[in-house]
């Protein structure tokens, strides 16, 4: 499926989920529907060995190319996590 996104303040949120590829210029993610869940293939983030486990308020910056998402940066408590 295709998940159409819309800017909502600092973040982006889901505007629509559709079976057809959106028109050019529309920001979207490709997703797989598993029951009632949408899977984007960015659900896991691996940290370097020895860095510990991040905890706290987490946000993720992603890059989207042709509907495919790639994690650019994980933020924990508004600080970049390496």
Coordinates of C-alpha atoms in Angstrom, one line a residue:
X1 CA 0.0 0.0 0.0
X2 CA 1.0 3.7 -0.3
X3 CA 0.8 5.9 2.8
X4 CA 0.4 9.5 1.9
X5 CA 2.0 11.9 4.4
X6 CA 1.2 15.5 5.3
X7 CA 3.2 18.0 7.3
X8 CA 1.7 18.5 10.8
X9 CA 3.9 21.1 12.6
X10 CA 7.4 19.7 13.2
X11 CA 6.4 16.2 12.1
X12 CA 4.6 14.4 9.3
X13 CA 1.5 12.3 9.8
X14 CA -0.6 9.9 7.8
X15 CA -3.1 11.7 5.5
X16 CA -4.3 8.6 3.6
X17 CA -3.6 5.0 2.8
X18 CA -4.3 3.9 -0.7
X19 CA -3.7 1.0 -3.1
X20 CA -2.6 3.2 -6.1
X21 CA 0.7 5.1 -6.3
X22 CA 0.1 8.8 -5.5
X23 CA 0.6 11.5 -8.1
X24 CA 4.0 13.1 -8.6
X25 CA 5.0 15.6 -5.9
X26 CA 3.0 13.8 -3.2
X27 CA 5.1 12.6 -0.2
X28 CA 4.4 9.0 0.5
X29 CA 5.8 5.8 2.0
X30 CA 5.5 2.3 0.6
X31 CA 4.2 -0.1 3.3
X32 CA 3.1 -3.7 3.7
X33 CA -0.2 -4.3 5.4
X34 CA 0.1 -7.1 8.0
X35 CA -3.4 -7.4 9.5
X36 CA -4.2 -4.0 11.0
X37 CA -0.5 -3.0 11.1
X38 CA 1.6 -1.1 8.5
X39 CA 5.2 -2.2 8.1
X40 CA 7.7 0.2 6.5
X41 CA 11.0 -1.7 6.9
X42 CA 12.4 0.9 9.3
X43 CA 11.0 -0.6 12.5
X44 CA 14.4 -1.6 13.8
X45 CA 17.4 0.5 14.5
X46 CA 20.8 -1.0 15.5
X47 CA 23.2 0.8 17.7
X48 CA 27.0 0.3 17.7
X49 CA 28.2 -2.3 20.2
X50 CA 29.1 -0.7 23.5
X51 CA 26.8 2.3 23.1
X52 CA 24.2 0.9 25.4
X53 CA 20.4 0.9 24.8
X54 CA 18.8 4.3 24.1
X55 CA 15.9 5.2 26.3
X56 CA 13.8 8.3 26.8
X57 CA 11.9 10.4 24.3
X58 CA 12.8 9.0 20.9
X59 CA 12.4 10.6 17.5
X60 CA 13.6 9.4 14.1
X61 CA 14.7 11.5 11.1
X62 CA 14.1 9.6 7.9
X63 CA 14.9 10.3 4.2
X64 CA 12.3 9.2 1.6
X65 CA 13.2 8.3 -2.0
X66 CA 10.5 6.9 -4.3
X67 CA 8.4 5.8 -1.3
X68 CA 11.3 4.0 0.4
X69 CA 12.3 5.2 3.9
X70 CA 15.8 5.2 5.3
X71 CA 16.7 6.1 8.9
X72 CA 19.1 9.1 8.9
X73 CA 19.3 9.8 12.6
X74 CA 17.9 8.7 15.9
X75 CA 17.3 11.4 18.6
X76 CA 17.0 10.6 22.2
X77 CA 15.7 13.4 24.5
X78 CA 16.3 15.8 21.5
X79 CA 20.0 14.8 21.2
X80 CA 21.5 12.9 18.3
X81 CA 22.2 9.2 19.3
X82 CA 25.3 7.7 17.8

